């Protein structure tokens, strides 16, 4: 697909200032896709529908690339850059994402072909070395949302004990 997909950072933003880096607009950048890169490992960010920011200012992106990765970026002095962290979700698609204060990552997996949607919960970067290693771990939890065919939003409280999910 040719959908444009990239992150733009802002700092101390107002209506006319704060945009970091330089990016083209409209048709001049149509089809551009940001690449998450760590060493020789590259993933093109595709159809990212949601982002979440952790307390340590890491930016988590729910990307619908071929492996449906959670890609992790950080802010540099003037732009958004890749970290060494990403996680393969194993989902058919992912949409919404959130993070609790312990770093656990929650991502929605919409239902497909009549199956119920799920919230996948992954251990955080500090608890699971695979975020920077194989990039592949079994979710800590898979919470089934009955009749959740089009899960488009998720948010959790600080402790991760209360989860809200929206079904479009």
Short mmCIF file of N, CA and C in Angstrom, two decimals:
data_model
loop_
_atom_site.label_atom_id
_atom_site.label_comp_id
_atom_site.label_asym_id
_atom_site.label_seq_id
_atom_site.Cartn_x
_atom_site.Cartn_y
_atom_site.Cartn_z
N UNK A 1 0.83 -1.18 0.00
CA UNK A 1 0.00 0.00 0.00
C UNK A 1 0.89 1.25 0.00
N UNK A 2 0.37 2.33 -0.48
CA UNK A 2 1.18 3.54 -0.63
C UNK A 2 0.86 4.58 0.45
N UNK A 3 0.25 4.18 1.54
CA UNK A 3 -0.10 5.12 2.59
C UNK A 3 1.15 5.74 3.21
N UNK A 4 1.16 7.06 3.33
CA UNK A 4 2.25 7.78 3.97
C UNK A 4 2.22 7.51 5.46
N UNK A 5 3.40 7.29 6.07
CA UNK A 5 3.42 6.93 7.49
C UNK A 5 4.76 7.34 8.09
N UNK A 6 4.76 8.38 8.94
CA UNK A 6 5.99 8.80 9.60
C UNK A 6 5.65 9.58 10.87
N UNK A 7 6.61 9.66 11.78
CA UNK A 7 6.45 10.38 13.03
C UNK A 7 7.09 11.75 12.94
N UNK A 8 6.45 12.74 13.54
CA UNK A 8 7.00 14.08 13.62
C UNK A 8 7.01 14.48 15.09
N UNK A 9 8.15 14.88 15.59
CA UNK A 9 8.26 15.29 16.99
C UNK A 9 8.00 16.77 17.16
N UNK A 10 7.49 17.12 18.33
CA UNK A 10 7.27 18.52 18.70
C UNK A 10 7.83 18.73 20.10
N UNK A 11 8.34 19.91 20.35
CA UNK A 11 8.80 20.26 21.68
C UNK A 11 8.36 21.69 21.99
N UNK A 12 7.85 21.93 23.18
CA UNK A 12 7.35 23.25 23.57
C UNK A 12 6.51 23.87 22.46
N UNK A 13 5.56 23.10 21.96
CA UNK A 13 4.79 23.49 20.79
C UNK A 13 3.76 24.58 21.09
N UNK A 14 3.62 25.46 20.12
CA UNK A 14 2.53 26.44 20.08
C UNK A 14 1.86 26.26 18.73
N UNK A 15 0.96 27.17 18.39
CA UNK A 15 0.29 27.07 17.09
C UNK A 15 1.26 27.28 15.92
N UNK A 16 2.43 27.87 16.16
CA UNK A 16 3.34 28.15 15.05
C UNK A 16 4.79 27.69 15.28
N UNK A 17 5.10 27.12 16.44
CA UNK A 17 6.47 26.70 16.71
C UNK A 17 6.50 25.32 17.36
N UNK A 18 7.67 24.74 17.39
CA UNK A 18 7.88 23.50 18.12
C UNK A 18 8.09 22.26 17.28
N UNK A 19 7.80 22.35 15.98
CA UNK A 19 7.97 21.18 15.13
C UNK A 19 9.45 20.87 14.95
N UNK A 20 9.83 19.62 15.18
CA UNK A 20 11.23 19.21 15.10
C UNK A 20 11.52 18.60 13.73
N UNK A 21 12.67 18.89 13.20
CA UNK A 21 13.06 18.35 11.90
C UNK A 21 12.34 19.07 10.78
N UNK A 22 12.64 18.63 9.56
CA UNK A 22 12.01 19.22 8.38
C UNK A 22 11.35 18.11 7.58
N UNK A 23 10.08 18.27 7.27
CA UNK A 23 9.33 17.28 6.50
C UNK A 23 8.53 18.00 5.43
N UNK A 24 8.43 17.39 4.30
CA UNK A 24 7.61 17.93 3.23
C UNK A 24 6.14 17.74 3.57
N UNK A 25 5.26 18.30 2.76
CA UNK A 25 3.82 18.18 2.98
C UNK A 25 3.12 17.63 1.75
N UNK A 26 1.94 17.10 1.95
CA UNK A 26 1.05 16.71 0.86
C UNK A 26 1.67 15.76 -0.14
N UNK A 27 1.45 16.05 -1.42
CA UNK A 27 1.92 15.15 -2.48
C UNK A 27 3.44 15.07 -2.56
N UNK A 28 4.14 16.05 -2.00
CA UNK A 28 5.61 16.04 -2.03
C UNK A 28 6.19 14.91 -1.19
N UNK A 29 5.40 14.37 -0.26
CA UNK A 29 5.89 13.28 0.58
C UNK A 29 4.96 12.07 0.51
N UNK A 30 4.03 12.10 -0.39
CA UNK A 30 3.06 11.00 -0.53
C UNK A 30 3.77 9.66 -0.73
N UNK A 31 3.34 8.67 0.02
CA UNK A 31 3.90 7.34 -0.09
C UNK A 31 5.13 7.10 0.77
N UNK A 32 5.65 8.14 1.43
CA UNK A 32 6.82 7.97 2.28
C UNK A 32 6.46 7.13 3.50
N UNK A 33 7.35 6.23 3.86
CA UNK A 33 7.17 5.41 5.06
C UNK A 33 8.45 5.47 5.88
N UNK A 34 8.31 5.81 7.15
CA UNK A 34 9.47 5.85 8.04
C UNK A 34 9.99 4.44 8.27
N UNK A 35 11.29 4.31 8.36
CA UNK A 35 11.91 3.02 8.61
C UNK A 35 12.45 3.00 10.04
N UNK A 36 12.08 1.96 10.78
CA UNK A 36 12.70 1.68 12.08
C UNK A 36 13.95 0.88 11.75
N UNK A 37 15.10 1.26 12.28
CA UNK A 37 16.35 0.57 11.95
C UNK A 37 17.22 0.42 13.18
N UNK A 38 17.80 -0.78 13.31
CA UNK A 38 18.77 -1.06 14.37
C UNK A 38 19.80 -2.00 13.77
N UNK A 39 21.00 -1.50 13.53
CA UNK A 39 22.02 -2.30 12.87
C UNK A 39 21.56 -2.66 11.46
N UNK A 40 21.55 -3.95 11.13
CA UNK A 40 21.10 -4.40 9.81
C UNK A 40 19.61 -4.74 9.80
N UNK A 41 18.93 -4.55 10.91
CA UNK A 41 17.51 -4.85 11.06
C UNK A 41 16.70 -3.62 10.68
N UNK A 42 15.85 -3.75 9.66
CA UNK A 42 15.04 -2.63 9.19
C UNK A 42 13.59 -3.06 9.05
N UNK A 43 12.68 -2.23 9.52
CA UNK A 43 11.24 -2.48 9.39
C UNK A 43 10.60 -1.19 8.89
N UNK A 44 9.87 -1.27 7.80
CA UNK A 44 9.16 -0.13 7.26
C UNK A 44 7.84 0.03 8.02
N UNK A 45 7.63 1.18 8.62
CA UNK A 45 6.41 1.44 9.37
C UNK A 45 5.25 1.57 8.39
N UNK A 46 4.22 0.74 8.58
CA UNK A 46 3.07 0.74 7.68
C UNK A 46 1.77 0.90 8.46
N UNK A 47 0.89 1.70 7.95
CA UNK A 47 -0.46 1.86 8.50
C UNK A 47 -0.46 1.89 10.03
N UNK A 48 0.37 2.72 10.59
CA UNK A 48 0.41 2.89 12.04
C UNK A 48 -0.81 3.70 12.46
N UNK A 49 -1.66 3.10 13.28
CA UNK A 49 -2.92 3.73 13.65
C UNK A 49 -2.87 4.40 15.02
N UNK A 50 -1.87 4.07 15.84
CA UNK A 50 -1.84 4.61 17.19
C UNK A 50 -0.41 4.62 17.71
N UNK A 51 -0.14 5.55 18.64
CA UNK A 51 1.14 5.61 19.33
C UNK A 51 0.89 5.79 20.82
N UNK A 52 1.88 5.43 21.61
CA UNK A 52 1.85 5.66 23.05
C UNK A 52 3.25 6.07 23.49
N UNK A 53 3.33 6.87 24.53
CA UNK A 53 4.63 7.33 25.03
C UNK A 53 4.78 6.87 26.47
N UNK A 54 5.92 6.27 26.76
CA UNK A 54 6.20 5.77 28.11
C UNK A 54 6.69 6.90 29.00
N UNK A 55 6.77 6.62 30.30
CA UNK A 55 7.23 7.64 31.25
C UNK A 55 8.69 8.04 31.00
N UNK A 56 9.46 7.18 30.30
CA UNK A 56 10.83 7.53 29.94
C UNK A 56 10.94 8.08 28.52
N UNK A 57 9.81 8.53 27.99
CA UNK A 57 9.71 9.24 26.70
C UNK A 57 10.04 8.39 25.48
N UNK A 58 9.88 7.08 25.57
CA UNK A 58 9.98 6.25 24.38
C UNK A 58 8.63 6.27 23.67
N UNK A 59 8.65 6.28 22.34
CA UNK A 59 7.44 6.33 21.53
C UNK A 59 7.19 4.95 20.95
N UNK A 60 6.09 4.33 21.32
CA UNK A 60 5.70 2.99 20.86
C UNK A 60 4.67 3.15 19.75
N UNK A 61 4.90 2.46 18.63
CA UNK A 61 4.02 2.56 17.48
C UNK A 61 3.44 1.19 17.14
N UNK A 62 2.12 1.13 16.98
CA UNK A 62 1.45 -0.09 16.53
C UNK A 62 1.50 -0.10 15.00
N UNK A 63 2.48 -0.81 14.44
CA UNK A 63 2.72 -0.81 12.99
C UNK A 63 2.11 -2.06 12.35
N UNK A 64 1.49 -1.86 11.20
CA UNK A 64 0.91 -2.99 10.47
C UNK A 64 1.82 -3.42 9.32
N UNK A 65 3.12 -3.49 9.62
CA UNK A 65 4.08 -4.07 8.69
C UNK A 65 3.81 -5.57 8.60
N UNK A 66 4.60 -6.29 7.85
CA UNK A 66 4.35 -7.71 7.61
C UNK A 66 4.28 -8.54 8.88
N UNK A 67 5.07 -8.17 9.92
CA UNK A 67 5.07 -8.92 11.17
C UNK A 67 4.22 -8.28 12.26
N UNK A 68 3.56 -7.17 11.94
CA UNK A 68 2.73 -6.45 12.91
C UNK A 68 3.53 -6.14 14.18
N UNK A 69 4.59 -5.37 13.98
CA UNK A 69 5.51 -5.02 15.06
C UNK A 69 5.01 -3.87 15.92
N UNK A 70 5.43 -3.89 17.16
CA UNK A 70 5.39 -2.71 18.00
C UNK A 70 6.79 -2.12 17.85
N UNK A 71 6.89 -0.96 17.21
CA UNK A 71 8.18 -0.32 16.95
C UNK A 71 8.41 0.75 18.01
N UNK A 72 9.65 0.88 18.47
CA UNK A 72 9.95 1.84 19.54
C UNK A 72 10.97 2.85 19.04
N UNK A 73 10.61 4.13 19.21
CA UNK A 73 11.45 5.26 18.80
C UNK A 73 11.70 6.14 20.02
N UNK A 74 12.60 7.12 19.86
CA UNK A 74 12.83 8.12 20.90
C UNK A 74 13.11 9.46 20.23
N UNK A 75 12.97 10.51 21.02
CA UNK A 75 13.24 11.84 20.51
C UNK A 75 14.73 12.14 20.64
N UNK A 76 15.32 12.65 19.57
CA UNK A 76 16.68 13.16 19.65
C UNK A 76 16.58 14.68 19.78
N UNK A 77 17.67 15.38 19.61
CA UNK A 77 17.64 16.84 19.73
C UNK A 77 16.76 17.49 18.67
N UNK A 78 16.62 16.84 17.49
CA UNK A 78 15.84 17.50 16.43
C UNK A 78 14.92 16.58 15.64
N UNK A 79 14.78 15.32 16.04
CA UNK A 79 13.90 14.43 15.28
C UNK A 79 13.57 13.17 16.09
N UNK A 80 12.75 12.32 15.49
CA UNK A 80 12.39 11.04 16.09
C UNK A 80 13.30 9.97 15.48
N UNK A 81 13.98 9.18 16.33
CA UNK A 81 14.92 8.18 15.83
C UNK A 81 14.59 6.79 16.38
N UNK A 82 15.06 5.78 15.71
CA UNK A 82 14.84 4.40 16.12
C UNK A 82 15.63 4.07 17.38
N UNK A 83 15.10 3.12 18.14
CA UNK A 83 15.85 2.52 19.25
C UNK A 83 16.20 1.10 18.80
N UNK A 84 16.74 0.31 19.68
CA UNK A 84 17.01 -1.09 19.35
C UNK A 84 15.80 -1.98 19.63
N UNK A 85 14.72 -1.38 20.11
CA UNK A 85 13.57 -2.15 20.59
C UNK A 85 12.44 -2.26 19.57
N UNK A 86 11.94 -3.47 19.42
CA UNK A 86 10.70 -3.73 18.69
C UNK A 86 10.20 -5.09 19.12
N UNK A 87 8.91 -5.36 18.88
CA UNK A 87 8.34 -6.65 19.26
C UNK A 87 7.35 -7.10 18.19
N UNK A 88 7.53 -8.32 17.70
CA UNK A 88 6.61 -8.94 16.76
C UNK A 88 5.37 -9.35 17.55
N UNK A 89 4.17 -9.01 17.06
CA UNK A 89 2.95 -9.35 17.80
C UNK A 89 2.33 -10.66 17.34
N UNK A 90 2.56 -11.06 16.10
CA UNK A 90 1.94 -12.28 15.59
C UNK A 90 0.48 -12.11 15.25
N UNK A 91 -0.02 -10.89 15.25
CA UNK A 91 -1.43 -10.62 14.97
C UNK A 91 -1.68 -10.49 13.46
N UNK A 92 -2.94 -10.59 13.06
CA UNK A 92 -3.32 -10.32 11.68
C UNK A 92 -3.27 -8.83 11.40
N UNK A 93 -3.61 -8.04 12.40
CA UNK A 93 -3.49 -6.59 12.35
C UNK A 93 -3.52 -6.08 13.79
N UNK A 94 -2.98 -4.88 13.97
CA UNK A 94 -3.03 -4.25 15.29
C UNK A 94 -3.49 -2.82 15.11
N UNK A 95 -4.07 -2.25 16.15
CA UNK A 95 -4.63 -0.92 15.99
C UNK A 95 -4.22 0.03 17.11
N UNK A 96 -4.69 -0.24 18.33
CA UNK A 96 -4.46 0.68 19.43
C UNK A 96 -3.35 0.18 20.34
N UNK A 97 -2.73 1.10 21.09
CA UNK A 97 -1.61 0.74 21.96
C UNK A 97 -1.61 1.66 23.18
N UNK A 98 -1.21 1.11 24.32
CA UNK A 98 -1.02 1.89 25.54
C UNK A 98 0.04 1.22 26.40
N UNK A 99 0.54 1.93 27.41
CA UNK A 99 1.61 1.44 28.28
C UNK A 99 1.25 1.79 29.72
N UNK A 100 1.46 0.85 30.65
CA UNK A 100 1.22 1.17 32.05
C UNK A 100 2.53 1.65 32.69
N UNK A 101 2.47 2.05 33.96
CA UNK A 101 3.65 2.62 34.63
C UNK A 101 4.79 1.61 34.81
N UNK A 102 4.48 0.32 34.71
CA UNK A 102 5.51 -0.71 34.82
C UNK A 102 6.13 -1.06 33.48
N UNK A 103 5.67 -0.40 32.42
CA UNK A 103 6.24 -0.62 31.10
C UNK A 103 5.56 -1.71 30.29
N UNK A 104 4.55 -2.39 30.85
CA UNK A 104 3.82 -3.39 30.07
C UNK A 104 3.10 -2.70 28.92
N UNK A 105 3.09 -3.37 27.76
CA UNK A 105 2.54 -2.79 26.55
C UNK A 105 1.26 -3.54 26.17
N UNK A 106 0.19 -2.78 25.93
CA UNK A 106 -1.12 -3.31 25.58
C UNK A 106 -1.43 -2.93 24.15
N UNK A 107 -1.79 -3.90 23.32
CA UNK A 107 -2.10 -3.61 21.93
C UNK A 107 -3.35 -4.40 21.53
N UNK A 108 -4.21 -3.77 20.72
CA UNK A 108 -5.44 -4.46 20.31
C UNK A 108 -5.22 -5.24 19.02
N UNK A 109 -5.82 -6.40 19.01
CA UNK A 109 -5.83 -7.29 17.84
C UNK A 109 -7.29 -7.48 17.47
N UNK A 110 -7.77 -6.79 16.43
CA UNK A 110 -9.18 -6.93 16.05
C UNK A 110 -9.51 -8.37 15.68
N UNK A 111 -10.77 -8.73 15.87
CA UNK A 111 -11.23 -10.05 15.45
C UNK A 111 -11.24 -10.16 13.94
N UNK A 112 -11.09 -11.36 13.43
CA UNK A 112 -11.13 -11.59 11.99
C UNK A 112 -11.96 -12.84 11.71
N UNK A 113 -12.68 -12.82 10.62
CA UNK A 113 -13.47 -13.98 10.18
C UNK A 113 -14.32 -14.56 11.30
N UNK A 114 -14.99 -13.69 12.05
CA UNK A 114 -15.89 -14.14 13.10
C UNK A 114 -15.22 -14.48 14.43
N UNK A 115 -13.90 -14.33 14.55
CA UNK A 115 -13.24 -14.61 15.83
C UNK A 115 -13.25 -13.35 16.69
N UNK A 116 -13.22 -13.54 17.98
CA UNK A 116 -13.21 -12.41 18.91
C UNK A 116 -11.86 -11.70 18.89
N UNK A 117 -11.91 -10.38 19.07
CA UNK A 117 -10.69 -9.61 19.16
C UNK A 117 -10.03 -9.83 20.51
N UNK A 118 -8.78 -9.38 20.61
CA UNK A 118 -8.02 -9.59 21.84
C UNK A 118 -7.20 -8.35 22.16
N UNK A 119 -6.87 -8.23 23.43
CA UNK A 119 -5.85 -7.29 23.88
C UNK A 119 -4.64 -8.13 24.21
N UNK A 120 -3.54 -7.87 23.52
CA UNK A 120 -2.29 -8.57 23.79
C UNK A 120 -1.48 -7.72 24.77
N UNK A 121 -0.99 -8.35 25.83
CA UNK A 121 -0.21 -7.63 26.84
C UNK A 121 1.21 -8.22 26.84
N UNK A 122 2.19 -7.38 26.56
CA UNK A 122 3.59 -7.81 26.52
C UNK A 122 4.33 -7.24 27.72
N UNK A 123 5.28 -8.01 28.23
CA UNK A 123 6.19 -7.49 29.25
C UNK A 123 6.91 -6.28 28.67
N UNK A 124 7.32 -5.39 29.55
CA UNK A 124 8.03 -4.20 29.13
C UNK A 124 9.48 -4.47 28.76
N UNK A 125 10.11 -3.48 28.21
CA UNK A 125 11.50 -3.57 27.77
C UNK A 125 12.42 -3.98 28.91
N UNK A 126 12.19 -3.45 30.11
CA UNK A 126 13.07 -3.78 31.24
C UNK A 126 12.87 -5.20 31.75
N UNK A 127 11.76 -5.83 31.40
CA UNK A 127 11.46 -7.20 31.86
C UNK A 127 11.71 -8.27 30.80
N UNK A 128 11.84 -7.88 29.55
CA UNK A 128 11.96 -8.86 28.47
C UNK A 128 13.07 -8.44 27.50
N UNK A 129 14.19 -9.15 27.55
CA UNK A 129 15.34 -8.83 26.70
C UNK A 129 15.05 -9.02 25.22
N UNK A 130 13.98 -9.74 24.89
CA UNK A 130 13.65 -9.97 23.48
C UNK A 130 13.24 -8.70 22.74
N UNK A 131 12.89 -7.64 23.45
CA UNK A 131 12.61 -6.36 22.78
C UNK A 131 13.84 -5.91 21.99
N UNK A 132 15.03 -6.23 22.48
CA UNK A 132 16.27 -5.85 21.80
C UNK A 132 17.00 -7.06 21.22
N UNK A 133 16.45 -8.24 21.41
CA UNK A 133 17.12 -9.47 20.95
C UNK A 133 16.42 -10.07 19.74
N UNK A 134 15.66 -11.13 20.00
CA UNK A 134 14.97 -11.83 18.89
C UNK A 134 13.74 -11.09 18.42
N UNK A 135 13.26 -10.13 19.21
CA UNK A 135 12.06 -9.34 18.91
C UNK A 135 10.80 -10.21 18.85
N UNK A 136 10.82 -11.33 19.54
CA UNK A 136 9.70 -12.25 19.47
C UNK A 136 9.47 -12.89 20.83
N UNK A 137 8.34 -12.58 21.46
CA UNK A 137 7.97 -13.16 22.75
C UNK A 137 6.48 -13.48 22.74
N UNK A 138 6.11 -14.46 23.50
CA UNK A 138 4.70 -14.76 23.69
C UNK A 138 4.12 -13.68 24.59
N UNK A 139 2.93 -13.17 24.27
CA UNK A 139 2.35 -12.16 25.15
C UNK A 139 2.20 -12.70 26.58
N UNK A 140 2.33 -11.81 27.54
CA UNK A 140 2.13 -12.15 28.93
C UNK A 140 0.68 -12.58 29.15
N UNK A 141 -0.24 -11.85 28.51
CA UNK A 141 -1.67 -12.16 28.55
C UNK A 141 -2.28 -11.93 27.19
N UNK A 142 -3.33 -12.68 26.89
CA UNK A 142 -4.20 -12.42 25.74
C UNK A 142 -5.61 -12.35 26.29
N UNK A 143 -6.15 -11.14 26.33
CA UNK A 143 -7.47 -10.92 26.90
C UNK A 143 -8.48 -10.91 25.76
N UNK A 144 -9.38 -11.89 25.75
CA UNK A 144 -10.40 -12.00 24.71
C UNK A 144 -11.51 -11.00 24.97
N UNK A 145 -11.89 -10.26 23.93
CA UNK A 145 -13.00 -9.32 24.01
C UNK A 145 -14.14 -9.92 23.19
N UNK A 146 -15.15 -10.51 23.86
CA UNK A 146 -16.25 -11.15 23.13
C UNK A 146 -16.90 -10.20 22.13
N UNK A 147 -17.09 -10.67 20.93
CA UNK A 147 -17.69 -9.90 19.82
C UNK A 147 -16.87 -8.66 19.48
N UNK A 148 -15.61 -8.60 19.89
CA UNK A 148 -14.74 -7.45 19.62
C UNK A 148 -14.14 -7.56 18.23
N UNK A 149 -14.93 -7.24 17.22
CA UNK A 149 -14.48 -7.44 15.85
C UNK A 149 -13.59 -6.32 15.33
N UNK A 150 -13.73 -5.10 15.88
CA UNK A 150 -12.98 -3.96 15.34
C UNK A 150 -12.46 -3.10 16.50
N UNK A 151 -11.53 -3.64 17.28
CA UNK A 151 -11.01 -2.96 18.46
C UNK A 151 -10.09 -1.83 18.04
N UNK A 152 -10.51 -0.58 18.31
CA UNK A 152 -9.75 0.57 17.83
C UNK A 152 -9.15 1.44 18.91
N UNK A 153 -9.43 1.16 20.15
CA UNK A 153 -8.87 1.97 21.22
C UNK A 153 -8.60 1.14 22.45
N UNK A 154 -7.53 1.46 23.15
CA UNK A 154 -7.24 0.80 24.43
C UNK A 154 -6.54 1.81 25.31
N UNK A 155 -6.90 1.81 26.58
CA UNK A 155 -6.20 2.61 27.57
C UNK A 155 -6.23 1.86 28.89
N UNK A 156 -5.18 2.04 29.68
CA UNK A 156 -5.06 1.35 30.96
C UNK A 156 -4.73 2.37 32.04
N UNK A 157 -5.08 2.01 33.30
CA UNK A 157 -4.67 2.88 34.39
C UNK A 157 -3.18 2.66 34.67
N UNK A 158 -2.60 3.46 35.56
CA UNK A 158 -1.16 3.39 35.82
C UNK A 158 -0.70 1.99 36.22
N UNK A 159 -1.50 1.32 37.03
CA UNK A 159 -1.12 0.01 37.55
C UNK A 159 -1.37 -1.12 36.55
N UNK A 160 -2.15 -0.87 35.51
CA UNK A 160 -2.50 -1.91 34.55
C UNK A 160 -3.58 -2.85 35.08
N UNK A 161 -4.33 -2.40 36.09
CA UNK A 161 -5.38 -3.24 36.66
C UNK A 161 -6.76 -2.92 36.11
N UNK A 162 -6.87 -1.83 35.37
CA UNK A 162 -8.13 -1.42 34.77
C UNK A 162 -7.86 -1.12 33.30
N UNK A 163 -8.57 -1.82 32.43
CA UNK A 163 -8.36 -1.68 30.98
C UNK A 163 -9.67 -1.30 30.32
N UNK A 164 -9.62 -0.29 29.46
CA UNK A 164 -10.77 0.09 28.66
C UNK A 164 -10.43 -0.16 27.21
N UNK A 165 -11.39 -0.71 26.47
CA UNK A 165 -11.19 -0.96 25.05
C UNK A 165 -12.43 -0.51 24.29
N UNK A 166 -12.24 0.09 23.12
CA UNK A 166 -13.39 0.49 22.31
C UNK A 166 -13.49 -0.45 21.10
N UNK A 167 -14.71 -0.76 20.76
CA UNK A 167 -15.01 -1.64 19.62
C UNK A 167 -15.82 -0.82 18.61
N UNK A 168 -15.22 -0.53 17.49
CA UNK A 168 -15.85 0.28 16.47
C UNK A 168 -17.02 -0.45 15.85
#
